[in-house]
XYZ file of C-alpha atoms in Angstrom:
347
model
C -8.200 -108.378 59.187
C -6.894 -106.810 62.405
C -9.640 -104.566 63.819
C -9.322 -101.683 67.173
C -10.644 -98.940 67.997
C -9.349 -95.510 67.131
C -10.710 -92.378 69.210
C -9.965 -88.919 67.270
C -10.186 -85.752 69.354
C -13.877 -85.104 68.561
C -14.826 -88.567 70.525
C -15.550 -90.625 66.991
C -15.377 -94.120 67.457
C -14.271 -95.582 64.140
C -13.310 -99.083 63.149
C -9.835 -99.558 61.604
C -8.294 -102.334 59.031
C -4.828 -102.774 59.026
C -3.223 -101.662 56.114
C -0.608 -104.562 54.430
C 2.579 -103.292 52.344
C 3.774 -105.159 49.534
C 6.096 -107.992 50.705
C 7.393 -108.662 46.925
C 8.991 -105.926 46.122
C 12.503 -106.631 48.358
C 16.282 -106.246 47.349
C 19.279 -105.712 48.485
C 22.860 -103.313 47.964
C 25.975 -104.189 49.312
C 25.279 -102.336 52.221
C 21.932 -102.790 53.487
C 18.143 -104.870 53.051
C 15.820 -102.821 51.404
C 11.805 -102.674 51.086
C 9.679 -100.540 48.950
C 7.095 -98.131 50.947
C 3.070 -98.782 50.745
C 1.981 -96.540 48.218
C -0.257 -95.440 51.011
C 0.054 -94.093 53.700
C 2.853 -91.538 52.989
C 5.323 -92.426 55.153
C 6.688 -89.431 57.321
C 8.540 -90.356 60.342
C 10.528 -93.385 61.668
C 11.992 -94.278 64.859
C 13.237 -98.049 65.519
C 10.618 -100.532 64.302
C 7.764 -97.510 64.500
C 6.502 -95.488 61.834
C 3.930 -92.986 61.393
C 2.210 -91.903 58.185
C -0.848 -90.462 57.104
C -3.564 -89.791 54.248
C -6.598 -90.123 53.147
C -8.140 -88.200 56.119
C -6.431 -90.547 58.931
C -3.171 -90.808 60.705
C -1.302 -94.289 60.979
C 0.975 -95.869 63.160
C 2.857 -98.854 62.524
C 5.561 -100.811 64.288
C 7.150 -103.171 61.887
C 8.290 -101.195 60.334
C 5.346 -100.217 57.574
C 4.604 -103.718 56.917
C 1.502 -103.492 58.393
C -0.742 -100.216 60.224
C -2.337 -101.187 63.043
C -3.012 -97.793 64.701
C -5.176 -95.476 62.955
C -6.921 -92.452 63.595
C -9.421 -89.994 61.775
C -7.793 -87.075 61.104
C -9.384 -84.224 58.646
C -6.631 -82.397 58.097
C -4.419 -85.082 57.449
C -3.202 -83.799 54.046
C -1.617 -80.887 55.790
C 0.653 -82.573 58.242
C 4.350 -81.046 57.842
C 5.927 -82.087 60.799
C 5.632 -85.386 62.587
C 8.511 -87.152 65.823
C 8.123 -90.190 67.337
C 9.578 -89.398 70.494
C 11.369 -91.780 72.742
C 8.727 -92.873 75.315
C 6.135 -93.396 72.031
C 4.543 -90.052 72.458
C 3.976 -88.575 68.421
C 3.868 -85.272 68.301
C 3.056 -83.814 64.876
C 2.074 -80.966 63.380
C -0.233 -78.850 60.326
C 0.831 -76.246 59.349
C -0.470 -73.675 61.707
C -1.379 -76.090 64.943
C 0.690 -78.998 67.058
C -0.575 -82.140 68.047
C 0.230 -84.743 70.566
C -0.706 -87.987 71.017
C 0.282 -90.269 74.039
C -1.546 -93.386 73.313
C -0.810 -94.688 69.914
C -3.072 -92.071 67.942
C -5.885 -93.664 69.966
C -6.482 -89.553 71.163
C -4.812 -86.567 70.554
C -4.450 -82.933 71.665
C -3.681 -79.573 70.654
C -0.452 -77.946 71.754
C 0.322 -74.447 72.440
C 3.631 -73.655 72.016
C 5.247 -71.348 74.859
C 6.412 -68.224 73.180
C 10.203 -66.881 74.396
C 8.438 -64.805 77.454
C 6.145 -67.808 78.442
C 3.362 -66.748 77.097
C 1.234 -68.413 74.417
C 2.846 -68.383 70.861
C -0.337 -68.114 68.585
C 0.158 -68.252 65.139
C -1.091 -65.035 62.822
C -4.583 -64.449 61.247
C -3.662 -65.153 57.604
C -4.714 -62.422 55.377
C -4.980 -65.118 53.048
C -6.605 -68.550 54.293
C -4.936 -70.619 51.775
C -1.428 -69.788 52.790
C -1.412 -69.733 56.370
C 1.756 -70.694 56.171
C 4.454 -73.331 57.719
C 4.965 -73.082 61.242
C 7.048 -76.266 62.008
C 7.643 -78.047 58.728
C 11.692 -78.831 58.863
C 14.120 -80.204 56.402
C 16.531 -82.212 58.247
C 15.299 -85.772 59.710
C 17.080 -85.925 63.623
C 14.856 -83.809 66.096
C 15.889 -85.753 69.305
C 18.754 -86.474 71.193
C 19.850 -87.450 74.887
C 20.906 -84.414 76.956
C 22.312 -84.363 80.392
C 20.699 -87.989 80.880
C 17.547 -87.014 79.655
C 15.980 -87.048 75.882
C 15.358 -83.495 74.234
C 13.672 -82.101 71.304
C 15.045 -80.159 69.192
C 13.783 -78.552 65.601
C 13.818 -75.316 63.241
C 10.902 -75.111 60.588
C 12.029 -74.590 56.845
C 9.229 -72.028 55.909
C 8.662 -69.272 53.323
C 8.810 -71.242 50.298
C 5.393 -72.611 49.826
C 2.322 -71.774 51.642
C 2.805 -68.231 52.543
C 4.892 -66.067 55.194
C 5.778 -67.366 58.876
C 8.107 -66.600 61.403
C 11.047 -68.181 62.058
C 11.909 -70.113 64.887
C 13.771 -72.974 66.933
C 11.346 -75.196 68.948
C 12.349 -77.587 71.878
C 10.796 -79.780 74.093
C 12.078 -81.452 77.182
C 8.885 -83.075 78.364
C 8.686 -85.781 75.510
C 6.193 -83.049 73.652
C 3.791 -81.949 76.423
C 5.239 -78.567 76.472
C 6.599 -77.084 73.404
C 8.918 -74.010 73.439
C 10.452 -71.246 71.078
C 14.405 -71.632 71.763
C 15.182 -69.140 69.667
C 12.934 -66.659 67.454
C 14.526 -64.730 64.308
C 13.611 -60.867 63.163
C 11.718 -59.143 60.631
C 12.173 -60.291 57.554
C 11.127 -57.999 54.783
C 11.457 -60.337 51.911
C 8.816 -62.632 53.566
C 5.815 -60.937 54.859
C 2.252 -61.392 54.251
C 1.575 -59.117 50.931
C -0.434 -56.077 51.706
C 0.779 -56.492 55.329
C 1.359 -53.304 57.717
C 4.820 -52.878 58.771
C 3.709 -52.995 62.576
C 1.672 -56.392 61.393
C 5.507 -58.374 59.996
C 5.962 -61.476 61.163
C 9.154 -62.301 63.337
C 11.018 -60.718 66.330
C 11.097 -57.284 66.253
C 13.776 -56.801 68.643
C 16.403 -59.486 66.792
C 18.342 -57.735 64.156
C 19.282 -61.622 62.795
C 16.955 -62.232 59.758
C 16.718 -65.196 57.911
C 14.332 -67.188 55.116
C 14.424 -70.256 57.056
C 16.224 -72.646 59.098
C 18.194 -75.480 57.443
C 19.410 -78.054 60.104
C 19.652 -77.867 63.943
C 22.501 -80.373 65.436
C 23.638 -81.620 68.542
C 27.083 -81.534 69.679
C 27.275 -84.175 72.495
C 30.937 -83.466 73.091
C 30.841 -79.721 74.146
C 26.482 -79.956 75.322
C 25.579 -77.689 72.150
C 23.242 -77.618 69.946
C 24.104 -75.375 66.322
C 21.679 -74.160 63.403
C 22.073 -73.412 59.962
C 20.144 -71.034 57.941
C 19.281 -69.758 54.619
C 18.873 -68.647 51.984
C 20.081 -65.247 50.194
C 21.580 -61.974 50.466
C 18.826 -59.063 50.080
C 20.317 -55.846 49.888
C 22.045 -55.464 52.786
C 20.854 -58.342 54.957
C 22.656 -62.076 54.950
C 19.778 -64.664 55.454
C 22.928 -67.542 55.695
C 24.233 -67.987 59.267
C 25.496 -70.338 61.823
C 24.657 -70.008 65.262
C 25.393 -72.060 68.251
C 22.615 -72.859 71.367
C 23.570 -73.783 74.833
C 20.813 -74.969 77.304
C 20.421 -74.752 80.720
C 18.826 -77.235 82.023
C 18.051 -76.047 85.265
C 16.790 -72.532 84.364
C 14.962 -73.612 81.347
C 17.014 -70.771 79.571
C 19.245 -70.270 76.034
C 22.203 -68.782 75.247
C 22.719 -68.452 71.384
C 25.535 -67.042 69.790
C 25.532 -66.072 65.727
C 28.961 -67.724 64.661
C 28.977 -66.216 61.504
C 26.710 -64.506 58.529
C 27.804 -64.879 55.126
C 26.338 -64.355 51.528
C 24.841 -67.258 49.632
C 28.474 -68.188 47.919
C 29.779 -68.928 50.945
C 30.651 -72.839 52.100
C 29.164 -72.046 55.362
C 25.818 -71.889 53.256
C 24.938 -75.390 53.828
C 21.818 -77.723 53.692
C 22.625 -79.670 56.871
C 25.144 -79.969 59.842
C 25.890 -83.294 61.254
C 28.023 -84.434 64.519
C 30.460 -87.453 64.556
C 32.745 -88.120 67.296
C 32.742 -84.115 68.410
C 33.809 -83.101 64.962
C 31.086 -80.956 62.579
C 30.720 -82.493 59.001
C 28.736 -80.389 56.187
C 28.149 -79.905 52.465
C 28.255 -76.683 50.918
C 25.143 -75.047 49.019
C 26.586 -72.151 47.718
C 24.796 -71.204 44.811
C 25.410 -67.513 44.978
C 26.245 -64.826 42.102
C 28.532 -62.967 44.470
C 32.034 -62.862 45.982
C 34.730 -64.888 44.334
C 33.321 -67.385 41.714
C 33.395 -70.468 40.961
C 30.799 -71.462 43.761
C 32.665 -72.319 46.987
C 31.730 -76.105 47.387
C 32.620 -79.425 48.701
C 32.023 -81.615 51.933
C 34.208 -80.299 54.790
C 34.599 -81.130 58.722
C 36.056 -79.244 61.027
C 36.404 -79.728 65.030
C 35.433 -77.080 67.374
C 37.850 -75.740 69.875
C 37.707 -73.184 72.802
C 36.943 -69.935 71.734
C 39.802 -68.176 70.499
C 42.415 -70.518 70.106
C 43.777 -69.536 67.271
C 46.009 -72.396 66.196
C 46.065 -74.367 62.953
C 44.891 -77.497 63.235
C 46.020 -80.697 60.977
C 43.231 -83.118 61.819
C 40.674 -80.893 60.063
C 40.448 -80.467 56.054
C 38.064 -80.497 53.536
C 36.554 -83.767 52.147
C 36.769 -82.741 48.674
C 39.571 -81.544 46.995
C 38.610 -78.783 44.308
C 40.332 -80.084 41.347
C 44.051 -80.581 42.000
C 44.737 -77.676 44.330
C 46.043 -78.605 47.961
C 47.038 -75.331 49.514
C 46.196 -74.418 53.140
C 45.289 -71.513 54.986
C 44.613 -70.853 58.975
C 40.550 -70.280 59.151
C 39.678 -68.660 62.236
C 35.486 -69.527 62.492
C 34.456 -66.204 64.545
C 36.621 -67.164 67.413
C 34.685 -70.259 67.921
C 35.795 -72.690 65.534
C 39.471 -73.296 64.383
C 39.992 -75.246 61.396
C 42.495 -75.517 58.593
C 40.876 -76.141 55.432
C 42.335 -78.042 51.955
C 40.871 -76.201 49.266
């Protein structure tokens, strides 16, 4: 048995056994090798041959890809991790889900970070009513948080809250300092829907002074090709408020500033409701969620790309369609995208 040494924040020194995976349980598709996980620890993040999981009152680390855990580190609150990158230099920053953690030296130590609120001061989360549901600060759905902008590698996330563990703000989180300084990029308003019950209206959670509501944030994607980043939210249409939009980030690099634009704010039977944006090759691929009982039924769905183009083109373009044909109609139409994006879809 492998043993080291693994130093939690409190100064514990604790021995540590590497855990083995199963080795027997291999196959293969016609695309790709595959290995089942460990049973423990749950596996949450991967980058190259490194992976980190976590249970059982510890945090792991491995780098052979979960065949074996050599790094391991006390870690009470284990259970409550949401969040977890392995960032590019080997830093891990993870999170709970109130409070952000880095660690710099293969989970050997780790600290607390305070994430920099849109004014610069310190973004501290709310005072639960309830201690059970303090909520999700930085739990996400989509899987790539990182990618290399202007030469240098950036961090980049939205947290998909409100639908277990109580009410939270919404927000866009970056880091350009491989995770020792975490930063809202964007912060969304007032939701109604979501606040803590038997919360004061001057006590809601959110930006007061963004009219842009939403439940939560779906995917945040980098556009290499125009230096953009875009986010998708969700989820429904409450009285007069759409939760579903698509907005599109540009950073400055050397003022450490944003510039978001909302694209465009549909109801929840719209295609541009969608799980997840992706980049390939500077064109935008998605699949539509729409699961509505508004606008024009059926649900509008399929898997459909467009390119974007200068704002306000206003031309037709024939490289971009939809993936999926809807049964057997192929009839066009010109789809102007706010302004921003030009497209002509097959429906």
């Amino acid at each position: 048995m492998l043993a080291t040494a693994a130093v939690t924040a409190g100064g514990l020194l604790l021995p540590s056994r590497e855990i083995q995976a199963a080795t027997t349980d291999v196959g293969e598709t016609d695309h790709f090798w595959y290995r089942l996980a460990p049973e423990h620890p749950y596996i949450d993040s991967q980058r190259g041959n490194k992976a980190f999981g976590f249970g059982l009152g510890k945090v792991y680390l491995s780098e052979d890809n979960g065949k074996t855990w050599p790094h391991e580190a006390v870690f009470r609150n284990a259970d409550n991790i949401t969040f977890s990158c392995i960032l590019g230099n080997g830093n891990i920053l993870f999170a709970t889900r109130t409070k952000l953690y880095l660690s710099t030296d293969n989970l050997k130590t780790h600290t607390q970070i305070i994430v920099k609120d849109l004014d610069g001061s310190d973004y501290v989360p709310h005072t639960s009513l309830d201690p059970d549901t303090p909520g999700w600060y930085f739990h996400s759905l989509d899987g790539e948080h990182t990618w290399e902008v202007e030469g240098a590698e950036m961090l980049v996330w939205g947290n998909y809250c409100n639908v277990l563990g109580g009410a939270v703000p919404v927000n866009i989180y970056y880091s350009t300092d491989q995770g020792r300084t975490v930063k809202i990029a964007y912060s969304f308003g007032e939701n109604p829907a979501f606040q803590q019950p038997g919360s004061k209206e001057q006590d809601w959670l959110g930006n007061p002074d963004n009219p842009v509501m939403a439940r939560h944030i779906h995917s945040v994607a980098y556009n290499p090709v125009e230096n953009a980043f875009y986010a998708c939210t969700g989820d429904h249409d409450r009285d007069d408020n759409h939760e579903c939009h698509w907005l599109r980030g540009s950073y400055d690099t050397a003022r450490d500033s944003w510039d978001w634009k909302v694209l465009v704010s549909v109801n929840s039977n719209s295609r541009f409701k969608s799980g997840g944006i992706n980049f390939v090759d500077g064109r935008l691929y998605w699949a539509a969620d729409a699961n509505g009982t508004n606008g024009t039924m059926p649900h509008d769905r399929g898997l459909f790309y467009v390119t974007p183009r200068p704002r306000g083109c206003g031309k037709a373009h024939d490289d971009v369609q939809s993936e999926i044909r809807i049964g057997e109609h192929d009839h066009r139409r010109r789809c102007d995208f706010v302004g921003t994006l030009c497209a002509r879809f097959a429906l």
